[in-house]
Each structure stands twice: as structure tokens, then as C-alpha cells.
Amino acid sequence: MIDKTSILEKEWHTVESEEVLELLKTSTEGLSHEEAKQRLVKFGPNKLPEKVKINIWKIVFSQLINPLIFILIAASIASVLIGEGNDAIFIFLVIFINTAIGSYQEYNAEKSAANLQKLLRIRARIMRNGEEQDIDSEELIPGDLVFLESGSKVPADLRIIETNGLEIDESLLTGESHSVNKNTTALKKGTGVSDRKNMTFAGSTIMSGRGKGIVVATALETEVGKIAQNVSLGESAKPPLILRMEKFTKNIAYIIIVLSVLLAILLRFQGLDFTAIFFFVVALAVSAIPEGLPVSLTVALAVATNRMAKRNVIVRKLTSVESLGSCTVIASDKTGTLTVNQQTVKKIYFPDGTNFEVTGEGYNGEGKVYTNNEEEVSADLTEYPALKQILEVSIMANEAGLEKQKDEWKHYGDAMDVALLGLGYKAGIDPKILKKDLKTLGLIPYESEKKFAASFYQRNGDPFCGLKGAVEKVLEFCTIPDSHGSTNDRILKQADDLAANGYRVLAFAEGKMDDFQKKENYSEEDLPHLEFVGLICFIDPLRSEAQLSIEKCKKAGIKVIMITGDHPATASNISKELGIQSDKQSVVTGKMLAQAGGPDDSKFQELVQSTSVFARVSPQQKLEIVDVLIKKGEFVAVTGDGVNDAPALKRANIGVAMGSGTDVAKDVGAMIVVDDNFSSIVAGVEEGRFAYDNVRKVIYLLVSTGAAEVFMFIMAIIAGLPLPLLAVQLLWLNLVTNGIQDKALAFEAGEAETMERMPRKPSEGIFNKIMSKQLLVSGFVIGSIAFGYWFYLIQYQEMDEYHARSLVLLLMVFLQNFHIFNCRSERKSTFKIPIAKNYWLIALVLAAQAFHISSMYIPFMQGILRIEPITFDEWLTILTLAIPIILAMELFKLINNRINLKTA
């Protein structure tokens, strides 16, 4: 029997392939059936823990865990205790509506979230008892011999013991954009995951070649499993809106407590009994609490969610909507986020100095080939014999496939080979037709140890050999024509210069064969003397809109940093082209971070803050980078598509997964960008800022009118007058009339200058300086008008309280109707904002007014609200009294804007 602990702790990349078989007590014949059964019991199935199914009740409960909801519940209980059952019903109604809307939105989003399990639910071809078998990957155990073939997924972590041109795409784990050539050579201790070329990892894709590997880790012990475990145990940062709302709710609670104590003392000195005092305090609390805020907040965020969806950003949690708009740093993955994650030929160089440029991007044949004089290459290629030669070699020495089927390009095989086929299409050559014309005689498939691939084929009845591979390797087999005036050293230097600029470079050579012998396998000895043809340069192209989007981020005061597993030179060139990295900054590598210690070390923190580009970093280091940024007071949005991004996605204030990314990334991301487009992320930032602005507008309306009610309330007590409004009437104002129209602010279009403002400071509360000023001014004006009218009706008109309250209640409705127009902008004049931008505003204001007028004539509502009908003259008088709130706030904006101009 083998020891489980020693197996799991072994660094298998350091062990020779022969020793792997010995240590795992297996062989090239595979494990016996009996041994496999025993090991399955010991190690368990090769699957990650099942994701807990969506529980609607858990979602409902999470909606209720909200400090503002707690205050509302407390107010409703107090209403029941003093016999005001109607008040309690109103409050519970708003809690129900808020919970229903939030739960529905979150449940639908969770249903569409990807499942972590899918990564390992694949089939595996293995050797057991000396026989090849096809089994579910869940049945794999350490010691199993697995066959690796092009196009299949790797089912577990394997130590490779045999390869034949094996290339594997590990970008989901390492973040590197190109496939990795695998070999069997043992490596040094401490070799990073991305450099373990004798290992292959669960979930990776085999791009080309064949091989065999021994299972050394399954389930949670795989690299994917470790990350999944890290994600499940990791801590998520609270969304900014939650932090600000918690602070806001605490402040409201403190204000209510202070006012209630002061009121109780004042009323006691006036000789009121404790029952009457309790009734007054509850009425005050009802005035001060913005009961309609939870529903209005939910509606505002739901509207923003729908707007984001139209801009290709799916939001999984409502509170995440505003988070993206709050971010001060976007930490972006490179591959697939800033680039298209599809190798593309961009340049062709020949030893005589001739070169060609290639347009288009991605795995397709759409694009053109141009000379260095910017002339388009003609389809027959008769004027460009060297170009024709290198294209034919690149297509013949090629094991990939690329074809257009029903307006869609389909491909398989190695990324570089697919790119070469795309180049052929762009130059007017159909690879299928060419391979029929130049009959293939034999092939030497690419192997990482050889660093080249070759094809033997017939041209005009004569045998030829075409070769492609690493530049230094190809030059070993060929000469350069003297007429070209070039040398090996010059070509090597040119290749190095291109590599330093982020290109991957392949060299091509061709030679006529004097004699060709057909046989089963070919080797280097079968190659004839070749003539160097030229270089073809590949790059993973930048997304066309990425640079503009990054520029928008800069204007918005958002720092963009790039975190990648790619080579530092590649990362540096791409980041400079995008405008992420400045000339003064240098790339920080994973090795530099490791030498600096951990995230708690000052040197590590200084490194993180010194740059905008990180290369060759491990998943754990990416998590630590994000952690440092958050602890330094940044609101961090992390974008990514691979398994390697998952821990950082969860730790961030807002995790943004790519739509084409891995299941793990989507599972932990708070948002999913459907089109993988960085510009969609920026659009999400914009919508997030719009959402927060609209949330502030709703809060401003509700709190300012609530403050006005409190002011009116206290003034009436000081003046020795009865309460202007009863608790149920205050609830009507806060939940119904204002509750109808405040939803219109959620539909406000964003202001043009939103993306030109700096991000809000993380420490800034909802009530900044300007909002506090206008809240006090508007609350004072509304409260003064309402109290003045109440004073006039009771003291001078000597009107009965029942009718007077009907008039004051209507006045408050009118004041709210007018004041909502002030709330459309903190700085712009109400008259400068086109009503066409939000027709909902007019519709809902009219609805609120109509709803209230109707209630005055419905007996049932008259009884609940203690109101009665009024005359048309009274209605006109009240309408006129409400107009000054517009004028007062217009004057405030004018004065405030002039003061800001002088101090700017």
C-alpha cells in the first residue's frame, strides 16, 4: 500500500519519470482493478465539492439582514404597541415589496451562474490491468496511467512520462496566452507552476501532440482544487454601497435617538403623561425614518442592473451594481481581457530586407497582407515568390484546421498553426486546396525537445521538405543565400528584437530532396540541406477598444493595473502600448514579490504601489496584491477569466469575470462581462456611477422631506400647537405619495460629466458637503412653509384640526411633487435638464398627486388617513404655496456654483 500523505506532499516535478512509477507503485500496464478500488476508497473521487443548490429562503433571509429593515421592524412593533395597527401594516408592506424585488433579482442571477463542478466532469482514457479503458474522470486515482490526445481536457494533475509533440493550453491556470511545450525532464525544487513543463494540470486543454502521464493529484489536491478551496475559504470585501448604507443607517439611528430623548424631555416639562409622550416619540421616529428607502434603493439598483445588461454586464447581486462605479483601481488580467487571446500573424520578414504587414485578428481568415510600401498583395502571388514559398511551407508543416462554416470560423489544433492557416486565407490561399495540390508524403510532428516540425511533400512531381520552428533551431539546418546579404547573427538579433517587443517568432526553411524514402517515422537524419526562407511574427492582439477604455479610466481617476502570468517583456510592451505603464515604472515580477516577503512586509507593499504591471505572478501573489491595495484604502475591481483569477476575484470589492472564461471565475465573480470586452467594464463603471448618483438623489429626496417633517413637528411643539400630522399621515407621505414618485429618480439618465469626476473617497459617506447643505436648506424651507401654513390655519383661521390636517397633508404632497425636480441634479438648474430624459418623472408625480386627491374622496381611505375633501380654491392656494421650494433651491444652486468657481 502507498502512503497518502507522502504522495500528496511529494514535489512530482522534481522526480525522474522512471521513479514516478516506482513511488506510486504502478507501471506502464496501469494499476490492477483491485488496487484501483482500494485507492479510490483511500483518496476519494476526483471531483470538487458539490456547490450548494440555490435556496430561495436563504436569499430572502439575506435581503432582510439590513440595518434599515431592522429599524423599520422596530417602528412597526412600536406602532402595534400603541394601537396604531395601520402604521404597522404600511411598514410591513414596504418590507415585503423590498424583499420580493431583491430576492427575485438575486435568484434569477444565481440560477444563471456557472457551476464549479464542470471543470472536472470529463472522460479519461487510461490503462488498467494492461487494457485501455474509457472512464469518468471522477474515478481517477493517483497512479493511474492516462493517455493524452489533441483536443481533450486534462482530467487530473499528471506527471508526464512520455511526449510526442505535446502542447497544452494552461492559460486558465497560469494566465499565459500561448500553449506550453511539454517534456519529461525532471526540474529543480521551487519551480513555479507555470514553468513545470513535465507536469500538466486538471482542466487544461491539449492543443496538439500526444503523450502519457501518471496521475499524482486529484480533486482538491490538484492545482485547480487548491484554488477552489482558497476561494471557498477566502474573504470577500463588502460592496461600497453596503458600507455607506451601514454608516448612513447608524447616523439616522443616532439622530432619531437624540431627537426622541430631547422631545421626551421637552414634552415632560410641558406636563404631558408618559403615554402621550410615547405616542409623540413614535410619530417623530416615523417622520425621521425614510421608510420608502429600501424599496426605492432596490428599484434604483434593479434599473441599473437592466441598463448594465444592455451594455453586456450581468450583475449577480444588486448591491454590486454601484460597486464598479466606486472603484479606484481596476486590476485586469491580460490574456482574453486586454487581448483577444488568439494568436495572430502580424509581420513577415525575409533575409533580403523585404517585409510584409498583416491585418485582422483572431482565428479567422479575415484580413489583408500588405507590402512595406502599403500595397495590398494580389491573390495570385506571382509578384511575391518568397511570400508564396513561406506560406506554402507554413501550411504544409501544419497539423491544425481552420475553415469557415455557415459564416462562422471553426478551428482546432495548436494556436500558432491555426494562425498560420488564417494567414494563408488572407493571402488568397485555401489550405485544403493547397494540401491536395502538394501531396503530403510524411511528417515530423512538433516536439518541445526538437523545437521544430517538418513536412515532406511533392511540388510539380519533386519531393520537398518544409521546416518551421524556433529560429536558432531552424538555422542549424539551413544556409542563407549570399545574395540576401544577411547572416545567422543578424537574423537571430532581429528575432530577439521582435521578441522583446512582445512577438513570438517562428523561422521557416525549405529544400528540394534528391531522394525521398517512404517510411513510418521520420527524424532529423531525414532532413535535406535547407534554405532559410524567412520569419513569421505572431502576437496576441490587443482589443481594439482597450486603449480608449483605459484612457477613459484615467480621466475618471481610476488606476488600471495589469496582472499576468506572461513574460515580463511581453507584459511591459503591451502595457506601454495601452498606456497602463509609464516610462518611470518598471514591471514587478512574481520572483521580486517573493523576495520582498509577504503582503504584511513594507517592501512588498512598496513594490505593489510602485507599478501598474505585474508579470509571472502566481494565483496566491495575485490575491496578495489585491489584498494590499484594499488595505491601503483602494476600492478594487478585479477582472479575469481563468481559474488563476478566482481567489483575487472573490477578495476584491468587485470581481468581474469574463463571459468566455472558466466556470470557476464566473462562479465567484459578482459581475460577468458577456462579450469579454474591456470597454464593457468601463461602461459598467459608468453605469455604476450613474446608479450611485441616482441612489443619492432618492436619499436626498426622502431624507430632506423627512427632515422637513421633523422640523415642522418640533416647531409645532415649541409653539404649543397640536401635531400638524398624525403618524399614519406621515407614513402615507413617506411610503405612498413620495414612495410613488421617488422611483422616477431611479430612471434618471446620467450626467455627461460623470466619467470626468474623480472617484469618491472610500471614507466619504453618502452625505458629502454639498448634499448636507442642500438637505438642510430644502428641509428648512419645506418645514417652514408647512409649519407656517399650519400656524395660520390653527391660530388665525381657527380651523378645526381635522380639516387643517387635510390641507397641510396636501401641501406636503405638493411640496414633495415640486422638490423632486430639485433632486435631479446637485449642481445643474432644474430648468436646464430636459424632461425628455425622464418621462417617468412627470408620469409618477402626476400619479402621486392623483392618488392622494382620490384618497380624499374614498370613504375607506378617509377613515384610515383621517382626511376629508377640500375645495378647488383651497387646492389652488396650496399649489401656489408649494412653488417657493423650486425658487429657493435654484437660488441655492446658483450661489453654491459661484462659490465653487471662486474657490476652484
mmCIF file of C-alpha atoms in Angstrom, residues 8 10 15 133 229 285 318 350 352 377 390 417 443 461 485 545 648 763 796 813:
data_model
loop_
_atom_site.group_PDB
_atom_site.id
_atom_site.type_symbol
_atom_site.label_atom_id
_atom_site.label_comp_id
_atom_site.label_asym_id
_atom_site.label_seq_id
_atom_site.Cartn_x
_atom_site.Cartn_y
_atom_site.Cartn_z
ATOM 1 C CA LEU A 8 0.231 14.409 -1.591
ATOM 2 C CA LYS A 10 5.702 14.994 -2.988
ATOM 3 C CA VAL A 15 11.192 13.305 -9.700
ATOM 4 C CA GLN A 133 -10.300 1.901 -20.851
ATOM 5 C CA GLN A 229 -10.511 25.673 -1.764
ATOM 6 C CA ALA A 285 -39.491 58.355 14.560
ATOM 7 C CA LEU A 318 -27.997 44.121 -6.685
ATOM 8 C CA PHE A 350 12.712 37.919 -45.287
ATOM 9 C CA ASP A 352 16.808 40.292 -48.145
ATOM 10 C CA VAL A 377 -0.776 41.714 -52.004
ATOM 11 C CA ILE A 390 6.836 30.768 -46.886
ATOM 12 C CA ASP A 417 -0.743 26.565 -36.582
ATOM 13 C CA LEU A 443 5.554 14.459 -41.304
ATOM 14 C CA GLY A 461 6.431 15.888 -59.048
ATOM 15 C CA GLY A 485 23.420 39.897 -47.517
ATOM 16 C CA GLU A 545 -11.152 49.398 -27.926
ATOM 17 C CA ALA A 648 -8.486 37.574 -6.290
ATOM 18 C CA SER A 763 -14.038 57.188 3.505
ATOM 19 C CA TYR A 796 -55.734 82.813 12.669
ATOM 20 C CA VAL A 813 -47.657 66.251 -1.089
#
